[in-house]
PDB file of C-alpha atoms in Angstrom:
ATOM      1  CA  MET A 226      15.228  57.418 115.610  1.00 34.00           C
ATOM      2  CA  GLU A 227      18.462  55.535 115.389  1.00 39.00           C
ATOM      3  CA  CYS A 228      21.228  57.630 116.574  1.00 40.00           C
ATOM      4  CA  GLY A 229      24.084  55.310 116.155  1.00 41.00           C
ATOM      5  CA  LYS A 230      25.784  52.766 118.151  1.00 45.00           C
ATOM      6  CA  ALA A 231      28.328  54.252 120.544  1.00 44.00           C
ATOM      7  CA  GLY A 232      30.487  52.130 122.280  1.00 47.00           C
ATOM      8  CA  ALA A 233      31.412  54.870 124.581  1.00 55.00           C
ATOM      9  CA  PHE A 234      30.807  58.309 125.412  1.00 47.00           C
ATOM     10  CA  LEU A 235      32.452  60.687 127.934  1.00 58.00           C
ATOM     11  CA  LEU A 236      31.503  64.136 129.043  1.00 51.00           C
ATOM     12  CA  VAL A 237      33.572  66.440 131.430  1.00 57.00           C
ATOM     13  CA  GLY A 238      32.172  69.551 131.843  1.00 53.00           C
ATOM     14  CA  LEU A 239      33.147  72.697 133.994  1.00 55.00           C
ATOM     15  CA  LEU A 240      30.717  75.762 134.714  1.00 50.00           C
ATOM     16  CA  LEU A 241      33.337  78.947 134.783  1.00 51.00           C
ATOM     17  CA  ALA A 242      32.795  81.370 137.450  1.00 48.00           C
ATOM     18  CA  SER A 243      30.691  84.349 136.454  1.00 46.00           C
ATOM     19  CA  ALA A 244      32.797  87.325 137.178  1.00 50.00           C
ATOM     20  CA  SER A 245      30.952  91.168 138.101  1.00 43.00           C
ATOM     21  CA  TRP A 246      32.447  94.394 138.507  1.00 42.00           C
ATOM     22  CA  GLY A 247      30.705  97.350 140.117  1.00 40.00           C
ATOM     23  CA  GLN A 248      28.100  97.835 143.044  1.00 41.00           C
ATOM     24  CA  GLU A 249      24.698  96.590 143.070  1.00 50.00           C
ATOM     25  CA  GLU A 250      24.182  97.810 139.630  1.00 58.00           C
ATOM     26  CA  LYS A 251      26.526  95.149 138.547  1.00 71.00           C
ATOM     27  CA  PRO A 252      27.349  97.107 135.298  1.00 83.00           C
ATOM     28  CA  PHE A 253      29.912  94.507 133.504  1.00 82.00           C
ATOM     29  CA  GLU A 254      29.337  90.755 133.710  1.00 87.00           C
ATOM     30  CA  ILE A 255      31.250  87.761 132.283  1.00 87.00           C
ATOM     31  CA  HIS A 256      29.941  84.258 132.109  1.00 86.00           C
ATOM     32  CA  GLY A 257      31.089  80.963 130.563  1.00 86.00           C
ATOM     33  CA  TRP A 258      31.206  77.363 130.285  1.00 82.00           C
ATOM     34  CA  VAL A 259      33.207  74.929 128.870  1.00 81.00           C
ATOM     35  CA  ALA A 260      32.817  70.885 128.343  1.00 79.00           C
ATOM     36  CA  GLY A 261      35.007  68.198 126.758  1.00 77.00           C
ATOM     37  CA  ARG A 262      33.570  65.242 125.104  1.00 75.00           C
ATOM     38  CA  TRP A 263      35.039  61.911 123.787  1.00 74.00           C
ATOM     39  CA  ALA A 264      32.850  59.096 122.021  1.00 70.00           C
ATOM     40  CA  SER A 265      33.967  55.901 120.051  1.00 68.00           C
ATOM     41  CA  GLY A 266      32.158  52.781 118.687  1.00 66.00           C
ATOM     42  CA  GLU A 267      30.400  51.973 115.579  1.00 68.00           C
ATOM     43  CA  MET A 268      29.216  55.493 114.740  1.00 68.00           C
ATOM     44  CA  GLY A 269      28.351  56.508 111.362  1.00 73.00           C
ATOM     45  CA  THR A 270      29.140  59.601 109.534  1.00 76.00           C
ATOM     46  CA  SER A 271      28.414  62.705 111.388  1.00 77.00           C
ATOM     47  CA  TRP A 272      25.529  65.161 109.661  1.00 79.00           C
ATOM     48  CA  LEU A 273      27.750  67.850 109.868  1.00 77.00           C
ATOM     49  CA  GLU A 274      30.321  66.060 107.556  1.00 75.00           C
ATOM     50  CA  GLY A 275      27.077  65.345 105.202  1.00 76.00           C
ATOM     51  CA  GLY A 276      26.298  61.825 106.696  1.00 76.00           C
ATOM     52  CA  TRP A 277      23.155  60.625 108.421  1.00 76.00           C
ATOM     53  CA  ASP A 278      24.530  60.049 111.983  1.00 76.00           C
ATOM     54  CA  ARG A 279      23.048  62.280 114.648  1.00 75.00           C
ATOM     55  CA  PHE A 280      26.094  62.706 116.712  1.00 74.00           C
ATOM     56  CA  ASP A 281      27.842  66.109 116.381  1.00 73.00           C
ATOM     57  CA  MET A 282      31.393  65.080 116.873  1.00 70.00           C
ATOM     58  CA  PRO A 283      33.522  62.706 114.883  1.00 65.00           C
ATOM     59  CA  ASP A 284      34.371  58.939 116.167  1.00 65.00           C
ATOM     60  CA  GLY A 285      37.469  58.586 118.648  1.00 68.00           C
ATOM     61  CA  GLU A 286      38.198  62.253 118.711  1.00 71.00           C
ATOM     62  CA  VAL A 287      38.303  64.715 121.708  1.00 73.00           C
ATOM     63  CA  VAL A 288      36.123  67.672 121.305  1.00 76.00           C
ATOM     64  CA  GLY A 289      36.137  70.598 123.213  1.00 80.00           C
ATOM     65  CA  VAL A 290      33.384  73.228 123.238  1.00 83.00           C
ATOM     66  CA  GLY A 291      32.408  76.308 125.098  1.00 85.00           C
ATOM     67  CA  SER A 292      30.612  79.537 125.269  1.00 89.00           C
ATOM     68  CA  LEU A 293      31.312  83.145 126.541  1.00 89.00           C
ATOM     69  CA  GLY A 294      29.015  85.929 127.254  1.00 91.00           C
ATOM     70  CA  ILE A 295      29.434  89.552 128.190  1.00 91.00           C
ATOM     71  CA  ASP A 296      26.513  91.742 129.651  1.00 91.00           C
ATOM     72  CA  LEU A 297      27.140  95.546 129.751  1.00 91.00           C
ATOM     73  CA  ARG A 298      24.443  97.555 131.533  1.00 90.00           C
ATOM     74  CA  VAL A 299      24.555 100.997 129.962  1.00 87.00           C
ATOM     75  CA  ALA A 300      21.929 102.214 132.162  1.00 88.00           C
ATOM     76  CA  PRO A 301      19.594 100.922 135.090  1.00 87.00           C
ATOM     77  CA  TRP A 302      16.890 100.326 132.402  1.00 89.00           C
ATOM     78  CA  LEU A 303      19.431  99.107 129.247  1.00 92.00           C
ATOM     79  CA  ARG A 304      21.839  96.294 128.701  1.00 92.00           C
ATOM     80  CA  LEU A 305      23.744  94.811 125.870  1.00 93.00           C
ATOM     81  CA  HIS A 306      24.089  91.374 125.631  1.00 93.00           C
ATOM     82  CA  VAL A 307      26.768  89.509 123.364  1.00 93.00           C
ATOM     83  CA  GLN A 308      27.644  85.946 123.420  1.00 93.00           C
ATOM     84  CA  GLY A 309      30.034  83.339 121.126  1.00 92.00           C
ATOM     85  CA  ALA A 310      30.860  79.962 121.240  1.00 90.00           C
ATOM     86  CA  GLY A 311      33.708  78.190 120.039  1.00 87.00           C
ATOM     87  CA  ARG A 312      34.760  74.239 119.200  1.00 83.00           C
ATOM     88  CA  THR A 313      37.949  72.258 118.744  1.00 79.00           C
ATOM     89  CA  GLY A 314      38.712  69.084 117.759  1.00 66.00           C
ATOM     90  CA  GLN A 315      36.238  69.222 114.630  1.00 57.00           C
ATOM     91  CA  GLU A 316      38.727  69.381 111.742  1.00 51.00           C
ATOM     92  CA  TYR A 317      35.802  68.908 109.200  1.00 49.00           C
ATOM     93  CA  HIS A 318      34.385  72.263 110.405  1.00 54.00           C
ATOM     94  CA  ALA A 319      36.397  75.312 109.524  1.00 48.00           C
ATOM     95  CA  GLU A 320      34.172  77.805 111.237  1.00 53.00           C
ATOM     96  CA  ALA A 321      34.891  76.809 115.085  1.00 80.00           C
ATOM     97  CA  TYR A 322      34.416  80.049 116.745  1.00 85.00           C
ATOM     98  CA  GLY A 323      32.119  83.013 116.323  1.00 89.00           C
ATOM     99  CA  PHE A 324      29.070  84.924 117.473  1.00 91.00           C
ATOM    100  CA  THR A 325      25.885  83.154 118.518  1.00 91.00           C
ATOM    101  CA  ALA A 326      23.457  85.866 119.916  1.00 91.00           C
ATOM    102  CA  GLY A 327      23.602  89.860 120.628  1.00 92.00           C
ATOM    103  CA  HIS A 328      20.957  92.136 121.556  1.00 93.00           C
ATOM    104  CA  LEU A 329      19.965  95.150 123.203  1.00 94.00           C
ATOM    105  CA  GLU A 330      17.502  94.934 126.313  1.00 94.00           C
ATOM    106  CA  VAL A 331      15.330  97.543 127.648  1.00 93.00           C
ATOM    107  CA  ALA A 332      13.599  96.870 130.958  1.00 92.00           C
ATOM    108  CA  THR A 333      11.659  98.651 133.796  1.00 90.00           C
ATOM    109  CA  THR A 334      13.645  98.669 136.867  1.00 82.00           C
ATOM    110  CA  HIS A 335      10.539  98.917 139.388  1.00 81.00           C
ATOM    111  CA  ALA A 336       9.985  95.962 141.685  1.00 80.00           C
ATOM    112  CA  GLY A 337       6.097  96.134 141.319  1.00 85.00           C
ATOM    113  CA  PRO A 338       4.218  93.109 140.173  1.00 91.00           C
ATOM    114  CA  TRP A 339       4.243  94.225 136.640  1.00 93.00           C
ATOM    115  CA  GLN A 340       7.418  94.359 134.361  1.00 92.00           C
ATOM    116  CA  VAL A 341       7.842  95.079 130.865  1.00 93.00           C
ATOM    117  CA  ARG A 342      10.973  94.069 128.615  1.00 92.00           C
ATOM    118  CA  GLY A 343      11.829  94.902 125.049  1.00 94.00           C
ATOM    119  CA  ARG A 344      14.739  93.089 122.948  1.00 94.00           C
ATOM    120  CA  ILE A 345      16.149  93.842 119.628  1.00 95.00           C
ATOM    121  CA  GLY A 346      19.036  92.091 117.711  1.00 93.00           C
ATOM    122  CA  ALA A 347      19.966  88.336 116.959  1.00 91.00           C
ATOM    123  CA  LEU A 348      17.582  86.527 119.643  1.00 88.00           C
ATOM    124  CA  TYR A 349      17.017  83.103 121.125  1.00 87.00           C
ATOM    125  CA  PRO A 350      13.447  82.831 120.845  1.00 84.00           C
ATOM    126  CA  GLY A 351      11.591  82.475 124.108  1.00 80.00           C
ATOM    127  CA  VAL A 352      10.030  79.217 123.600  1.00 81.00           C
ATOM    128  CA  THR A 353      11.621  76.891 126.108  1.00 83.00           C
ATOM    129  CA  GLN A 354      11.548  76.357 129.952  1.00 82.00           C
ATOM    130  CA  GLU A 355      14.748  74.384 129.600  1.00 87.00           C
ATOM    131  CA  ALA A 356      17.407  76.349 128.286  1.00 85.00           C
ATOM    132  CA  VAL A 357      16.984  78.796 131.032  1.00 83.00           C
ATOM    133  CA  ALA A 358      20.738  79.013 132.407  1.00 82.00           C
ATOM    134  CA  ARG A 359      23.081  81.685 131.299  1.00 83.00           C
ATOM    135  CA  LEU A 360      24.172  81.793 127.510  1.00 87.00           C
ATOM    136  CA  TRP A 361      20.858  79.590 126.556  1.00 84.00           C
ATOM    137  CA  ALA A 362      22.334  76.631 128.547  1.00 85.00           C
ATOM    138  CA  SER A 363      20.347  74.231 129.917  1.00 86.00           C
ATOM    139  CA  PRO A 364      20.976  73.314 133.871  1.00 85.00           C
ATOM    140  CA  TYR A 365      19.171  70.058 133.502  1.00 87.00           C
ATOM    141  CA  ALA A 366      20.900  67.558 131.112  1.00 83.00           C
ATOM    142  CA  PRO A 367      24.038  67.334 129.048  1.00 79.00           C
ATOM    143  CA  THR A 368      21.967  67.494 125.813  1.00 81.00           C
ATOM    144  CA  PHE A 369      18.709  69.739 125.134  1.00 88.00           C
ATOM    145  CA  SER A 370      15.522  68.166 124.011  1.00 89.00           C
ATOM    146  CA  ALA A 371      14.997  67.563 120.353  1.00 89.00           C
ATOM    147  CA  ILE A 372      13.293  70.746 119.761  1.00 90.00           C
ATOM    148  CA  SER A 373      15.570  72.869 121.957  1.00 90.00           C
ATOM    149  CA  SER A 374      18.414  70.979 120.049  1.00 90.00           C
ATOM    150  CA  TRP A 375      17.102  72.212 116.693  1.00 91.00           C
ATOM    151  CA  ILE A 376      16.292  75.760 117.645  1.00 90.00           C
ATOM    152  CA  ALA A 377      20.030  75.923 118.822  1.00 90.00           C
ATOM    153  CA  GLU A 378      21.024  74.362 115.474  1.00 89.00           C
ATOM    154  CA  GLU A 379      19.062  76.405 113.113  1.00 88.00           C
ATOM    155  CA  VAL A 380      16.590  78.954 114.568  1.00 88.00           C
ATOM    156  CA  ARG A 381      18.394  82.233 114.989  1.00 85.00           C
ATOM    157  CA  PRO A 382      15.958  85.197 114.240  1.00 87.00           C
ATOM    158  CA  GLN A 383      16.983  88.592 113.991  1.00 90.00           C
ATOM    159  CA  GLY A 384      14.111  90.980 115.303  1.00 91.00           C
ATOM    160  CA  VAL A 385      12.174  92.798 118.044  1.00 93.00           C
ATOM    161  CA  GLU A 386      10.619  91.315 121.115  1.00 93.00           C
ATOM    162  CA  LEU A 387       8.317  92.908 123.500  1.00 93.00           C
ATOM    163  CA  ALA A 388       7.280  91.100 126.500  1.00 92.00           C
ATOM    164  CA  VAL A 389       5.007  91.814 129.746  1.00 93.00           C
ATOM    165  CA  GLN A 390       5.303  90.020 132.856  1.00 91.00           C
ATOM    166  CA  HIS A 391       3.060  89.981 135.862  1.00 93.00           C
ATOM    167  CA  THR A 392       3.784  88.405 139.197  1.00 91.00           C
ATOM    168  CA  THR A 393       0.766  87.233 141.355  1.00 92.00           C
ATOM    169  CA  ALA A 394       0.682  87.505 145.215  1.00 90.00           C
ATOM    170  CA  THR A 395       1.391  83.809 145.418  1.00 91.00           C
ATOM    171  CA  GLY A 396       4.606  84.298 143.155  1.00 88.00           C
ATOM    172  CA  THR A 397       3.286  82.939 140.269  1.00 91.00           C
ATOM    173  CA  GLU A 398       4.620  84.573 137.086  1.00 89.00           C
ATOM    174  CA  TRP A 399       2.635  84.967 133.754  1.00 91.00           C
ATOM    175  CA  GLU A 400       4.276  86.286 130.676  1.00 88.00           C
ATOM    176  CA  LEU A 401       3.078  87.551 127.185  1.00 91.00           C
ATOM    177  CA  ALA A 402       5.414  88.250 124.569  1.00 89.00           C
ATOM    178  CA  VAL A 403       5.210  88.989 120.906  1.00 91.00           C
ATOM    179  CA  MET A 404       7.790  89.176 118.358  1.00 89.00           C
ATOM    180  CA  GLY A 405       8.764  90.235 114.742  1.00 90.00           C
ATOM    181  CA  PHE A 406      11.539  88.756 113.066  1.00 88.00           C
ATOM    182  CA  GLN A 407      13.607  88.060 110.004  1.00 86.00           C
ATOM    183  CA  GLY A 408      16.341  85.747 108.941  1.00 80.00           C
ATOM    184  CA  CYS A 409      14.999  82.037 109.358  1.00 79.00           C
ATOM    185  CA  ASP A 410      13.693  81.697 105.689  1.00 79.00           C
ATOM    186  CA  THR A 411      15.655  78.322 105.894  1.00 83.00           C
ATOM    187  CA  ALA A 412      14.543  77.211 109.055  1.00 85.00           C
ATOM    188  CA  GLY A 413      13.185  73.494 109.061  1.00 87.00           C
ATOM    189  CA  THR A 414      15.590  72.539 106.412  1.00 88.00           C
ATOM    190  CA  LEU A 415      17.933  70.730 108.475  1.00 87.00           C
ATOM    191  CA  LEU A 416      14.801  68.704 110.015  1.00 89.00           C
ATOM    192  CA  ALA A 417      13.414  67.695 106.891  1.00 89.00           C
ATOM    193  CA  TRP A 418      16.771  66.616 105.687  1.00 86.00           C
ATOM    194  CA  ARG A 419      18.364  64.737 108.716  1.00 86.00           C
ATOM    195  CA  GLY A 420      15.250  64.528 111.242  1.00 88.00           C
ATOM    196  CA  TRP A 421      15.320  65.520 115.120  1.00 90.00           C
ATOM    197  CA  ALA A 422      18.689  64.954 116.865  1.00 86.00           C
ATOM    198  CA  LEU A 423      19.724  65.545 120.624  1.00 84.00           C
ATOM    199  CA  GLY A 424      22.695  67.866 121.213  1.00 82.00           C
ATOM    200  CA  ASP A 425      23.948  71.061 122.563  1.00 83.00           C
ATOM    201  CA  ARG A 426      25.299  72.765 119.661  1.00 85.00           C
ATOM    202  CA  LEU A 427      25.077  76.737 119.511  1.00 88.00           C
ATOM    203  CA  SER A 428      25.289  77.281 115.645  1.00 88.00           C
ATOM    204  CA  LEU A 429      27.426  80.247 114.822  1.00 88.00           C
ATOM    205  CA  PHE A 430      26.321  83.324 112.427  1.00 83.00           C
ATOM    206  CA  GLY A 431      27.444  83.100 109.128  1.00 79.00           C
ATOM    207  CA  GLU A 432      27.727  79.179 109.567  1.00 81.00           C
ATOM    208  CA  MET A 433      27.115  76.736 106.522  1.00 79.00           C
ATOM    209  CA  LEU A 434      25.196  73.746 107.987  1.00 79.00           C
ATOM    210  CA  PRO A 435      24.738  70.796 105.460  1.00 76.00           C
TER     211      PRO A 435
END
């Protein structure tokens, strides 16, 4: 899979602090991260501009990206999560700021081996062991794997999820989850047109992709 011939690539990232207010319950939390990138070389037209190149940034321009999330604990068993993302330096794409996910979460509060969790809203599907950091980010690499990159770009179901988790005496965690959703009618169109790509782009709600 040809991804363009980049002569130089620079990534500078800063993980912003997580701030919380309250006692042990932590009723209000803010989490965020920002990063800056620059690339130059024999890069083609980005797929975001309607071209075939798999880079998601223009040649020779500094691009800033970031994500911000808010968690509000309404009750010990009820939490509201809202997150958004923003990009700068991408003049060809007007919708640079917006929401990426938001849901209500209900979970058991006891510390036993069995836990039950339910979520409703616009969710990132729980199909990866890679995007496990806050705000559906990866602590392992600057970009996601190909499948996680595609989910972040094109798959954002709106639905209901129910999960049951069991922790064994040795600390092993098992989880079974079921989900009913809508809003992914066009998922797979990007793969059929462009193919797989590697990135960390979180598409926004209402955003039109080529």
